[in-house]
Coordinates of C-alpha atoms and ligand atoms in Angstrom, one line a residue:
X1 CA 0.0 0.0 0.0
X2 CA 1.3 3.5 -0.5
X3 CA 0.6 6.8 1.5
X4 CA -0.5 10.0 -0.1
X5 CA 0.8 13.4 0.7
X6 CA -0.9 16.4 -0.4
X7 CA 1.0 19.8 0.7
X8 CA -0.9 22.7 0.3
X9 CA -2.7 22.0 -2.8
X10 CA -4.8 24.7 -4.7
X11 CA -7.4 24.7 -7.5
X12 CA -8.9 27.6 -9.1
X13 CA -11.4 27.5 -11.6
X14 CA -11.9 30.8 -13.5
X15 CA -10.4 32.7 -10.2
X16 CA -13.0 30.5 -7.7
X17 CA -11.1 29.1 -5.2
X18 CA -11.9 25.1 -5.2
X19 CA -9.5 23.7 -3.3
X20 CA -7.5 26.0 -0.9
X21 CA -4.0 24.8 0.3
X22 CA -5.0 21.8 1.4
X23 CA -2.6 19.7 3.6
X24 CA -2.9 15.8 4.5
X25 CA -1.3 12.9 5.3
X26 CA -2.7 9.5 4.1
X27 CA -1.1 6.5 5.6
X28 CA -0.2 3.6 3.9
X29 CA -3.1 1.2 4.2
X30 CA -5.5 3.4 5.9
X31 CA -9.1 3.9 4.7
X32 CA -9.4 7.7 4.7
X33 CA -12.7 9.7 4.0
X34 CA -13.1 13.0 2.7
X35 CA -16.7 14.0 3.5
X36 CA -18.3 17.6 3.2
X37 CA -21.0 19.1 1.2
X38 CA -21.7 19.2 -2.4
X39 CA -19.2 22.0 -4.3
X40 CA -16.7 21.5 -1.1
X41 CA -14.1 20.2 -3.4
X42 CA -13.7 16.4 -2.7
X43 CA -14.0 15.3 -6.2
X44 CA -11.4 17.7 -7.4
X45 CA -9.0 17.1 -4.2
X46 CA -9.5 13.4 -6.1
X47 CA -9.3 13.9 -9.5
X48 CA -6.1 15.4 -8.6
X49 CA -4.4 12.7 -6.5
X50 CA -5.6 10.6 -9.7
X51 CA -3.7 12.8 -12.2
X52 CA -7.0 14.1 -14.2
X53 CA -6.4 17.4 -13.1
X54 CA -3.1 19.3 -12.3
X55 CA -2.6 21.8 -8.8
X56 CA -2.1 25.3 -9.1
X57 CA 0.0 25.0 -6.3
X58 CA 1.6 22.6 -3.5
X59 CA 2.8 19.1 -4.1
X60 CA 1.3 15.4 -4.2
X61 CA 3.2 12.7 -3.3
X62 CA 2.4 8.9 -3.6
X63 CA 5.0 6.0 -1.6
X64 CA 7.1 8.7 -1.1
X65 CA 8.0 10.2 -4.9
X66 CA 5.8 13.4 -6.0
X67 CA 3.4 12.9 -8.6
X68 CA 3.4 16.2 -10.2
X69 CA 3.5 15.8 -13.7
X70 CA 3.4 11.8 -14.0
X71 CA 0.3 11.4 -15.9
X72 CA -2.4 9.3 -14.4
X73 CA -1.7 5.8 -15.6
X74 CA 1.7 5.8 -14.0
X75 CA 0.5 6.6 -10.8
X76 CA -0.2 3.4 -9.5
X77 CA -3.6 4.9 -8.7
X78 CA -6.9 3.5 -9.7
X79 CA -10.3 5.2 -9.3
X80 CA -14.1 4.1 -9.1
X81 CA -16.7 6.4 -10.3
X82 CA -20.3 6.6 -9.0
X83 CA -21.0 6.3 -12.8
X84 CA -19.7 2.7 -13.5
X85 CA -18.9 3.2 -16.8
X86 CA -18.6 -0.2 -17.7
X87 CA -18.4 -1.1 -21.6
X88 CA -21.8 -2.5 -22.6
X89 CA -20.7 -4.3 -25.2
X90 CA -17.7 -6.3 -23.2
X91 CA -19.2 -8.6 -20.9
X92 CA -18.2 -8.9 -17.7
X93 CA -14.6 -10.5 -17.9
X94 CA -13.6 -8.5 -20.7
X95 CA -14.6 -5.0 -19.2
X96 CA -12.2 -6.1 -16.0
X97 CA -9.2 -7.7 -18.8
X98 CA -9.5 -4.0 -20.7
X99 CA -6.5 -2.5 -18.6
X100 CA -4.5 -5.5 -18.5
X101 CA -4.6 -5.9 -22.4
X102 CA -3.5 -2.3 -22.8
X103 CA -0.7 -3.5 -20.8
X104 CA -0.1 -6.8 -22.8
X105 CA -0.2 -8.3 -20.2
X106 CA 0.1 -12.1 -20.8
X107 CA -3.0 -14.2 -21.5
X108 CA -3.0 -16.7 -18.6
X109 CA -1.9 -14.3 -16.3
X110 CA -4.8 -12.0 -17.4
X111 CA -6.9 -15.1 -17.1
X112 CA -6.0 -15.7 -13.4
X113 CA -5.9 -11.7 -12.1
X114 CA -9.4 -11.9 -13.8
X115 CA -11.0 -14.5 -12.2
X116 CA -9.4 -13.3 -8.6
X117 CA -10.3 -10.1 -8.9
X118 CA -14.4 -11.1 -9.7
X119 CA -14.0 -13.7 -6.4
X120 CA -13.1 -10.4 -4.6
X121 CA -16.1 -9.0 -5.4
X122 CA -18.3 -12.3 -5.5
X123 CA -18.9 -12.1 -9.5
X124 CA -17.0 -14.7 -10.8
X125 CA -20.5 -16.6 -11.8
X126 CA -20.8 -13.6 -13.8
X127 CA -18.0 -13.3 -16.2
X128 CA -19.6 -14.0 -19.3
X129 CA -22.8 -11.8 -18.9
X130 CA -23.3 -7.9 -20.3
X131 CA -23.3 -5.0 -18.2
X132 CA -26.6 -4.6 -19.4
X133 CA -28.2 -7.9 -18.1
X134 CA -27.1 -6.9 -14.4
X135 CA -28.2 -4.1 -11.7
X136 CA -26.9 -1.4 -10.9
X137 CA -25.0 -3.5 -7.5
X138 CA -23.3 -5.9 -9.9
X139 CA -22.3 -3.1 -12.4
X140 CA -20.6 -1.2 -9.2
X141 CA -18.8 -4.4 -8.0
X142 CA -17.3 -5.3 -11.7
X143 CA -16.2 -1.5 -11.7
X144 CA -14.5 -2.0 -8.4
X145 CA -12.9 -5.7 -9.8
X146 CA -11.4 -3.4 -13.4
X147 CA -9.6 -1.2 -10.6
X148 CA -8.6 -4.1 -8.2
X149 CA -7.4 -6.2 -11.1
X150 CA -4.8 -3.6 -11.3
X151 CA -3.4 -3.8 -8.2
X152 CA -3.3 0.0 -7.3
X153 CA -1.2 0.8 -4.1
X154 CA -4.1 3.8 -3.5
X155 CA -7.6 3.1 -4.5
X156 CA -9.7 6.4 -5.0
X157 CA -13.5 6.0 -4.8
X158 CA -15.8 8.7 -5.7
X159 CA -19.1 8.3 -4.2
X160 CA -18.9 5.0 -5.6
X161 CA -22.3 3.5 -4.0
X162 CA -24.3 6.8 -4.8
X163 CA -26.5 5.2 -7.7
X164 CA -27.9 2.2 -4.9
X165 CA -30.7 1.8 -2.8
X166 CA -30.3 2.0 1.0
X167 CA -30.5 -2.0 1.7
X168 CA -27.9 -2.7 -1.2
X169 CA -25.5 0.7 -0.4
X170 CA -24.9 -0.9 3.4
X171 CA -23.9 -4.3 2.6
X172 CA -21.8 -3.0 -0.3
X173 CA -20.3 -0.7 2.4
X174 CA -19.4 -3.8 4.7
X175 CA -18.0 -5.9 1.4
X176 CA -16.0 -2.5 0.5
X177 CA -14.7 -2.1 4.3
X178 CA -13.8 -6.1 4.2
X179 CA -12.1 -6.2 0.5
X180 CA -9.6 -3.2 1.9
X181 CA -8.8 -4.7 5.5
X182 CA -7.9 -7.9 2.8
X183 CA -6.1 -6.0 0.1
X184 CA -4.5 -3.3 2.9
X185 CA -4.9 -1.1 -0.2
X186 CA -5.0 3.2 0.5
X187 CA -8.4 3.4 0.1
X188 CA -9.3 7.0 -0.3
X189 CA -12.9 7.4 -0.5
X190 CA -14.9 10.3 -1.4
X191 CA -18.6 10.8 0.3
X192 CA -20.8 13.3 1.5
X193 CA -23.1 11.1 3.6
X194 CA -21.8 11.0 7.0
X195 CA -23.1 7.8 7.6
X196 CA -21.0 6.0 5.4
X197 CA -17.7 8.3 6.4
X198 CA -18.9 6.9 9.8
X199 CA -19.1 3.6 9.7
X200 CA -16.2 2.9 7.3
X201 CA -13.5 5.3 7.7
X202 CA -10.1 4.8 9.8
X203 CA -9.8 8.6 9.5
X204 CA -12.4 11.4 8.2
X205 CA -11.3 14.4 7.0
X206 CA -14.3 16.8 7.2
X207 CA -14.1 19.6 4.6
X208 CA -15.5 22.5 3.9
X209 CA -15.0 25.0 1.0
X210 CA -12.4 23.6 0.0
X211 CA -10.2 23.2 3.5
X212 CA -10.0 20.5 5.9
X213 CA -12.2 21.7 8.8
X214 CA -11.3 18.3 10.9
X215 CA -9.4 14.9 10.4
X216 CA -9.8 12.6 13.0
X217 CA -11.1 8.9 13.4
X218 CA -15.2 8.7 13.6
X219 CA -15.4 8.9 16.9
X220 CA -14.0 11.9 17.4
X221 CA -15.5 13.7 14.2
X222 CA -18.9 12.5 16.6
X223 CA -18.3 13.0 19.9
X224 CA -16.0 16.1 19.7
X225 CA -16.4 17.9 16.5
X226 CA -13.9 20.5 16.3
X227 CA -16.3 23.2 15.2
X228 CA -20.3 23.9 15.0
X229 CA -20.0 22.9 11.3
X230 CA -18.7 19.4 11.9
X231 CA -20.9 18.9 14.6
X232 CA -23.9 19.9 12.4
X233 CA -22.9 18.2 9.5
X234 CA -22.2 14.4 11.2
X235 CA -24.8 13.5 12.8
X236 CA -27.9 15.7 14.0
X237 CA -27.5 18.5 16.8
X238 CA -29.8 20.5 18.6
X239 CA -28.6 24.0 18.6
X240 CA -29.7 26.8 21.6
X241 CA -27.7 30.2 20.4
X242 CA -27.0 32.6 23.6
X243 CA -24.3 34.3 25.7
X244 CA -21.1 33.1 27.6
X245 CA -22.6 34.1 31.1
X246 CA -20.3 36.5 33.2
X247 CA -18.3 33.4 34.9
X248 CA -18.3 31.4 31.8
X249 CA -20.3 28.2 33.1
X250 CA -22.6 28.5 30.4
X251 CA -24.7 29.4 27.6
X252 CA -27.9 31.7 28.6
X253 CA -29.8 31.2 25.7
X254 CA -34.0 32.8 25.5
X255 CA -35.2 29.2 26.8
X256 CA -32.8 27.7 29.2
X257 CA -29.3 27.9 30.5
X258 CA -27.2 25.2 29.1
X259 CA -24.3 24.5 31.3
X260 CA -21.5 22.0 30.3
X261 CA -19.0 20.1 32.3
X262 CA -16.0 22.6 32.0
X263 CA -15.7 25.9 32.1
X264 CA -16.2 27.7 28.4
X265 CA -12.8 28.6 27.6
X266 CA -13.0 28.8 23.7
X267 CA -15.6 31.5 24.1
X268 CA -14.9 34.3 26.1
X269 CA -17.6 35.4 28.7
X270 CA -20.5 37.7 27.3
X271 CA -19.6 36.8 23.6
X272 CA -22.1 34.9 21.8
X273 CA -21.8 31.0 21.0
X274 CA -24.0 28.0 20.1
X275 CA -24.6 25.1 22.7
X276 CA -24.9 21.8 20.9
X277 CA -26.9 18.7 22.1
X278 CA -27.6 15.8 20.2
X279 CA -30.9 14.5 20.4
X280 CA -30.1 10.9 21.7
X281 CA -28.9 12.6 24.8
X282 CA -32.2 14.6 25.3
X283 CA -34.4 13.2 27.7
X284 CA -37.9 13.6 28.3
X285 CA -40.3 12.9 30.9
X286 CA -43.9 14.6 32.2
X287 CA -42.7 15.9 35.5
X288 CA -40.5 18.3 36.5
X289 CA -36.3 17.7 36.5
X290 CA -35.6 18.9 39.9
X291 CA -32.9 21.2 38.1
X292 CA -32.8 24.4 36.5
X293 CA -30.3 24.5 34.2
X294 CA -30.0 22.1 31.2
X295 CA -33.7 22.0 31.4
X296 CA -36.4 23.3 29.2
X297 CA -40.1 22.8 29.0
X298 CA -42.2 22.6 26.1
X299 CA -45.1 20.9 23.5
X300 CA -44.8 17.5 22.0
X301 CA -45.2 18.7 18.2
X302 CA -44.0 15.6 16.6
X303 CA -43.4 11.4 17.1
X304 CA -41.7 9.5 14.5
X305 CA -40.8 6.0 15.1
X306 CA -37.4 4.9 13.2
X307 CA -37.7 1.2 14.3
X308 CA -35.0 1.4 16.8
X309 CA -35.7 4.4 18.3
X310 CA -38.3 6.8 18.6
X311 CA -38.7 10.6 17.5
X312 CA -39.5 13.4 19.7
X313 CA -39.7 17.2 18.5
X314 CA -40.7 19.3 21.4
X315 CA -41.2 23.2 20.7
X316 CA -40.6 25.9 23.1
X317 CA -42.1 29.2 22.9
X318 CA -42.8 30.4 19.6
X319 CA -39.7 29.9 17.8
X320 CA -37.4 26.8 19.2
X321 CA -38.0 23.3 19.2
X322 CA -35.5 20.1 20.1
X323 CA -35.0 17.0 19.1
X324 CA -34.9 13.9 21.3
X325 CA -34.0 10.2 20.3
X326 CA -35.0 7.3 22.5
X327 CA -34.3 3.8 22.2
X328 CA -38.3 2.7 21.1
X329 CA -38.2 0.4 24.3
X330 CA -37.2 2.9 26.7
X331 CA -39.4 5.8 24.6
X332 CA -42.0 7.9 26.7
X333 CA -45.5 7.6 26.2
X334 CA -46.7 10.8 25.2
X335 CA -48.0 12.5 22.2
X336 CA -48.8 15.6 20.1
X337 CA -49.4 18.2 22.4
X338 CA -48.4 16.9 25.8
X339 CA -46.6 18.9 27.5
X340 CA -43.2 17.4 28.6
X341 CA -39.5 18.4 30.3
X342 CA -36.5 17.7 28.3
X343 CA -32.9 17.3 30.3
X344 CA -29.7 16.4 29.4
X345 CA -26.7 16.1 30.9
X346 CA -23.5 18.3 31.3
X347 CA -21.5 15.6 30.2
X348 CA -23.5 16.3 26.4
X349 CA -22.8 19.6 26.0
X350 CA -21.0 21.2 23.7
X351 CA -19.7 24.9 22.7
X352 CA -18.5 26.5 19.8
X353 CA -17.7 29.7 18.7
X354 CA -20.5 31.1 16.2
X355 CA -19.0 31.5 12.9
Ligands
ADP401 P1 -17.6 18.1 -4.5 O1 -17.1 16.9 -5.2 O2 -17.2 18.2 -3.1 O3 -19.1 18.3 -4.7 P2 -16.1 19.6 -6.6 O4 -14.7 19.2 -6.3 O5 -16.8 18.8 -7.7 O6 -16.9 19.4 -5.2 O7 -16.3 21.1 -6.8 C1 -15.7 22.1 -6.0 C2 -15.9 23.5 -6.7 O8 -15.2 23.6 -7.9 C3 -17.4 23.7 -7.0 O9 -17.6 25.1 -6.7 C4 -17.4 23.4 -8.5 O10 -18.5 24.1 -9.1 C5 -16.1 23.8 -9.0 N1 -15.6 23.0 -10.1 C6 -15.3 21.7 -10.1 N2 -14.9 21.2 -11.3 C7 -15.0 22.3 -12.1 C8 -14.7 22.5 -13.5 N3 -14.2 21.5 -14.3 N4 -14.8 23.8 -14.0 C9 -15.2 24.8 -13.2 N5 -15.5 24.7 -11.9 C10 -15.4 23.4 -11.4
MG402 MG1 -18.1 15.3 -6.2

């Protein structure tokens, strides 16, 4: 497996900024996410680690060498597309020999790196049928089998399972997460649903227009985003906007004081900042917390059961509401327009600066 160093790479297109200095290190091996919005720039920080387009400014480096300049088929690189782009009139086996052809690569070796790269990605029973007689699963997996059969040291992946359905998209998410541990193939893999960064990733680098706002495993991109707009973007977040009070214990915001842990140190006292709780730490109940901070009262507006858990949205006032998940087990009883307490604990909240 090879690493992937990018040093302070820029893009412009037509003077807009798309990628802005942007610095990371990719360990050999590792299974690295870059997740952000649409237009953040992960497709063109790919398309340049893939040779398809060329830096403005800063250096790439793949094992070690830079890049710069080597053109995309000798950089031992090989990336997947959302759009397959399989040839419809190759069938299966020959779409995934294509690049090794090119290569002249000999017959019975092409014949073997075939057939192991379609047992990779279960398709071997598949070898002699069209693109065109498959689904849209089966098209992705021979796509990923034409970039395995090549043996990259770095596999790129852009949004690769964006065309499936839900059901199909998580167990090609588990086979994807299982053919890297295998391969130890650099899998850097380009999504902007956090789920997925979530559940596969080693690392996530969060971005956002066209920087790295955060790199750090999942659990820390979850449980201590490094800034409001990771925290809103992974996961959901209930939000309460005030002021540092005067001692800096908390956030006096118009329908509660939310107080965490610590002292606020990365705001300074009578500034304004955003508290953050996520709903799974919300709790509700029909009487009274016997504490009054980290405690608001309100209207059941909304009940949604997910299966696992249940759905609360409580408003408060005129213009706030929250968002409590319980395990469906453990979930209240109440309904629309109950009246209800939600708490949380100090240990759940969060503060950023507002930006
Ligand atoms: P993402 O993959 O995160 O959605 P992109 O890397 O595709 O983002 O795009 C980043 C920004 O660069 C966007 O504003 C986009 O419009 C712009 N952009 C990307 N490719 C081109 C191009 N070929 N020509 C002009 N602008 C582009
Ligand atoms: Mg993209």
């Amino acid at each position: 497996a090879g690493g992937v160093v990018l040093e302070g790479i820029t893009k412009r297109y037509s003077g807009q900024v798309a990628v802005d200095a942007l610095s990371l290190d990719i360990r050999p091996g590792e299974f690295l996410s870059l997740l952000g919005p649409s237009g953040c720039g992960k497709t063109t920080t790919l398309r340049m680690i893939a040779g398809f387009e060329h830096p403005d400014a800063g250096d790439i480096r793949i094992s070690g060498r830079s890049v710069l300049g080597q053109p995309p088929f000798k950089r031992n690189v090989n990336t997947v597309f959302q759009a397959y782009a399989l040839f419809p009139h190759m069938t299966v086996a020959q779409n995934v020999a294509y690049g090794l052809q090119q290569r002249r690569v000999g017959k019975a070796e092409i014949r073997e790196r075939v057939g192991a790269a379609l047992g990779m990605v279960q398709m071997r029973s598949f070898a002699d049928r069209k693109p065109t007689e498959m689904s849209g699963g089966q098209q992705q997996r021979v796509a990923l089998a034409r970039a395995l059969v090549n043996r990259p040291s770095v596999l790129l992946l852009d949004e690769p399972l964006g065309a499936l359905d839900r059901q199909l998209r998580e167990e090609m998410q588990l086979e994807l997460k299982l053919i890297q541990a295998q391969l130890g193939i650099t899998f850097v893999f380009v999504t902007h649903d956090q789920g997925e960064a979530l559940s596969m990733s080693d690392r996530i680098a969060v971005m956002r227009a066209g920087r790295i706002e955060q790199l750090a495993d999942s659990d820390t991109i979850y449980s201590a985003p490094a800034s409001a707009y990771v925290a809103a973007f992974v996961g959901q977040q209930n939000f309460f906007d005030g002021t540092v009070t005067a001692d800096g214990s908390g956030v006096e915001s118009a329908h509660t004081m939310v107080r965490p842990a610590t002292r606020i140190t990365q705001v300074a006292p009578g500034v304004d900042a955003r508290a953050a709780v996520r709903p799974e730490f919300v709790q509700i109940s029909t009487e009274r917390p016997d504490s009054d901070v980290n405690v608001a009262q309100g209207r059941i507006i909304g009940v949604s059961h997910l299966g696992e858990t249940m759905q609360f949205l409580v408003q408060f006032g005129s213009d706030m509401s929250i968002i409590a998940r319980r395990p469906t087990p453990d979930a209240p009883r109440v309904s629309i327009g109950d009246t209800v307490w939600c708490s949380w604990r100090a240990e759940s909240v969060q503060v950023f600066p507002i930006d």
